Short mmCIF file of C-alpha atoms in Angstrom, two decimals:
data_model
loop_
_atom_site.label_atom_id
_atom_site.label_comp_id
_atom_site.label_asym_id
_atom_site.label_seq_id
_atom_site.Cartn_x
_atom_site.Cartn_y
_atom_site.Cartn_z
CA UNK P 1 -1.73 43.99 -2.16
CA UNK P 2 -0.44 41.31 0.23
CA UNK P 3 -0.97 38.32 -2.07
CA UNK P 4 2.74 38.11 -2.91
CA UNK P 5 2.72 34.42 -3.84
CA UNK P 6 -0.29 34.78 -6.14
CA UNK P 7 1.20 37.86 -7.81
CA UNK P 8 4.55 36.11 -8.31
CA UNK P 9 2.79 33.08 -9.82
CA UNK P 10 0.77 35.30 -12.15
CA UNK P 11 3.92 37.18 -13.21
CA UNK P 12 5.74 33.92 -13.91
CA UNK P 13 2.81 32.45 -15.85
CA UNK P 14 2.31 35.60 -17.92
CA UNK P 15 6.02 35.75 -18.77
CA UNK P 16 6.04 32.08 -19.86
CA UNK P 17 2.90 32.56 -21.96
CA UNK P 18 3.99 35.92 -23.38
CA UNK P 19 0.78 37.52 -22.15
CA UNK P 20 0.87 40.99 -20.59
CA UNK P 21 0.06 41.24 -16.89
CA UNK P 22 -1.62 44.18 -15.21
CA UNK P 23 -2.21 44.40 -11.46
CA UNK P 24 -4.95 46.63 -10.08
CA UNK P 25 -3.38 47.96 -6.89
CA UNK P 26 -5.04 50.86 -5.17
CA UNK P 27 -2.65 53.48 -3.82
CA UNK P 28 -1.26 52.81 -0.38
CA UNK P 29 -1.97 55.01 2.59
CA UNK P 30 0.28 57.96 3.29
CA UNK P 31 0.77 59.45 6.73
CA UNK P 32 -0.76 62.87 7.26
CA UNK P 33 -0.08 65.73 9.62
CA UNK P 34 -0.17 64.46 13.19
CA UNK P 35 0.29 60.79 12.29
CA UNK P 36 2.77 58.73 14.31
CA UNK P 37 3.53 55.80 12.03
CA UNK P 38 6.22 53.17 12.33
CA UNK P 39 6.78 50.89 9.34
CA UNK P 40 7.36 47.14 9.35
CA UNK P 41 8.37 44.98 6.40
CA UNK P 42 6.43 41.94 7.59
CA UNK P 43 4.00 40.72 10.22
CA UNK P 44 6.89 39.10 12.05
CA UNK P 45 8.77 42.40 12.15
CA UNK P 46 5.61 44.14 13.37
CA UNK P 47 5.16 41.57 16.14
CA UNK P 48 8.73 42.18 17.24
CA UNK P 49 8.06 45.92 17.46
CA UNK P 50 4.79 45.73 19.41
CA UNK P 51 6.29 45.38 22.93
CA UNK P 52 8.13 48.67 22.59
CA UNK P 53 5.14 50.56 21.20
CA UNK P 54 1.99 49.53 23.07
CA UNK P 55 0.27 47.50 25.77
CA UNK P 56 -3.31 47.48 24.40
CA UNK P 57 -3.17 46.74 20.70
CA UNK P 58 -5.88 47.01 18.04
CA UNK P 59 -4.76 44.37 15.54
CA UNK P 60 -6.37 44.60 12.08
CA UNK P 61 -3.95 42.59 9.96
CA UNK P 62 -6.34 39.75 9.08
CA UNK P 63 -6.84 36.30 10.52
CA UNK P 64 -4.17 34.51 8.50
CA UNK P 65 -1.26 36.42 10.02
CA UNK P 66 -2.15 36.14 13.68
CA UNK P 67 0.42 33.42 14.35
CA UNK P 68 3.13 36.10 14.14
CA UNK P 69 1.69 37.67 17.30
CA UNK P 70 0.88 34.44 19.16
CA UNK P 71 4.12 34.45 21.14
CA UNK P 72 3.45 37.87 22.67
CA UNK P 73 2.09 37.25 26.16
CA UNK P 74 2.40 40.73 27.67
CA UNK P 75 0.29 42.98 25.37
CA UNK P 76 -3.49 42.70 25.27
CA UNK P 77 -4.96 42.47 21.75
CA UNK P 78 -8.27 43.48 20.27
CA UNK P 79 -8.24 41.43 17.07
CA UNK P 80 -10.69 42.34 14.31
CA UNK P 81 -11.19 39.95 11.43
CA UNK P 82 -13.95 39.26 8.93
CA UNK P 83 -13.95 35.50 9.56
CA UNK P 84 -13.26 33.78 12.89
CA UNK P 85 -9.53 33.06 13.23
CA UNK P 86 -8.08 29.69 14.10
CA UNK P 87 -5.18 29.10 16.43
CA UNK P 88 -2.61 30.15 17.26
CA UNK P 89 -3.72 33.47 18.73
CA UNK P 90 -2.05 35.80 21.19
CA UNK P 91 -2.89 34.51 24.69
CA UNK P 92 -4.44 37.82 25.78
CA UNK P 93 -6.80 38.51 22.88
CA UNK P 94 -10.43 39.40 22.31
CA UNK P 95 -11.68 38.71 18.79
CA UNK P 96 -14.26 40.84 16.98
CA UNK P 97 -15.65 39.40 13.75
CA UNK P 98 -16.88 42.39 11.78
CA UNK P 99 -16.97 43.51 8.17
CA UNK P 100 -16.60 47.18 7.21
CA UNK P 101 -16.98 49.78 6.07
CA UNK P 102 -16.36 51.41 9.43
CA UNK P 103 -16.90 55.03 10.43
CA UNK P 104 -14.32 57.29 12.02
CA UNK P 105 -16.60 57.87 15.01
CA UNK P 106 -17.22 54.13 15.41
CA UNK P 107 -13.49 53.38 15.26
CA UNK P 108 -12.71 56.17 17.72
CA UNK P 109 -15.34 54.89 20.16
CA UNK P 110 -14.04 51.32 19.84
CA UNK P 111 -10.47 52.42 20.53
CA UNK P 112 -11.54 54.49 23.54
CA UNK P 113 -13.77 51.74 24.97
CA UNK P 114 -10.93 49.21 24.83
CA UNK P 115 -8.25 51.73 25.92
CA UNK P 116 -6.21 51.03 22.78
CA UNK P 117 -2.74 52.57 22.76
CA UNK P 118 -1.44 51.10 19.46
CA UNK P 119 -3.01 50.29 16.08
CA UNK P 120 -1.33 47.57 14.03
CA UNK P 121 -2.55 47.28 10.45
CA UNK P 122 -1.48 46.43 6.91
CA UNK P 123 -1.19 49.08 4.21
CA UNK P 124 -4.05 47.78 2.12
CA UNK P 125 -4.83 51.30 0.90
CA UNK P 126 -8.15 52.63 -0.24
CA UNK P 127 -10.61 55.03 1.32
CA UNK P 128 -13.05 52.51 2.81
CA UNK P 129 -10.66 51.18 5.41
CA UNK P 130 -8.99 54.46 6.39
CA UNK P 131 -11.44 55.27 9.22
CA UNK P 132 -9.23 53.49 11.76
CA UNK P 133 -6.26 55.62 10.69
CA UNK P 134 -8.22 58.86 11.01
CA UNK P 135 -9.47 57.76 14.44
CA UNK P 136 -5.94 56.85 15.57
CA UNK P 137 -4.70 60.27 14.40
CA UNK P 138 -7.52 62.03 16.28
CA UNK P 139 -6.63 60.12 19.45
CA UNK P 140 -2.89 60.69 19.03
CA UNK P 141 -2.23 56.94 18.84
CA UNK P 142 0.82 55.42 17.18
CA UNK P 143 0.26 53.18 14.16
CA UNK P 144 2.46 50.23 13.27
CA UNK P 145 1.99 49.91 9.50
CA UNK P 146 2.96 46.69 7.74
CA UNK P 147 4.25 47.68 4.31
CA UNK P 148 3.21 45.88 1.13
CA UNK P 149 5.57 43.28 -0.27
CA UNK P 150 7.43 44.41 -3.40
CA UNK P 151 5.98 43.50 -6.78
CA UNK P 152 7.87 41.14 -9.09
CA UNK P 153 10.12 42.78 -11.67
CA UNK P 154 8.29 44.26 -14.63
CA UNK P 155 4.74 44.07 -13.25
CA UNK P 156 2.67 47.04 -14.35
CA UNK P 157 0.08 48.47 -11.97
CA UNK P 158 -2.91 50.77 -12.21
CA UNK P 159 -4.84 52.25 -9.27
CA UNK P 160 -8.41 51.23 -10.16
CA UNK P 161 -10.78 49.40 -12.49
CA UNK P 162 -11.25 52.44 -14.77
CA UNK P 163 -7.51 52.62 -15.38
CA UNK P 164 -7.44 48.87 -16.02
CA UNK P 165 -10.23 49.21 -18.59
CA UNK P 166 -8.26 51.97 -20.30
CA UNK P 167 -5.17 49.76 -20.37
CA UNK P 168 -7.17 46.91 -21.93
CA UNK P 169 -8.60 49.22 -24.60
CA UNK P 170 -5.12 50.54 -25.44
CA UNK P 171 -3.74 46.99 -25.64
CA UNK P 172 -6.61 45.88 -27.89
CA UNK P 173 -6.03 48.86 -30.19
CA UNK P 174 -2.39 47.82 -30.70
#
């Protein structure tokens, strides 16, 4: 859901070719009872909000956006990525290279062990990656949620592969 440039290129190419475009985009996360979420339109906006929200930050926005946080020298960051990140990184950061799925209990224990007081994440949606949100809720932690970029005009979306298959079958029948 954060591949804005790729989606824009696909929308442009499909419009030029006259070929329909469908984007499979799982539903975003919604705050539940007890959640303390603050939204941000970009990683840069999120980085600007961190100093007012937390001192010990669990950062799960992916390795490619870490430069937005590199200028923050006061907060301490626990950065989790799938692949090792390159520079620049926040000066006070510990990097965990791990691949989910993660459990609520594992996320809760990780946040407690590192004395996390703020979770920063992207709204990638889906059930597999929601364990950190449930753990943050259980611990009463604030979440700084980076919203998805808007889709290009006229792009149709479906929430999953089954809906995409249905769309393809309908299109083929026409």
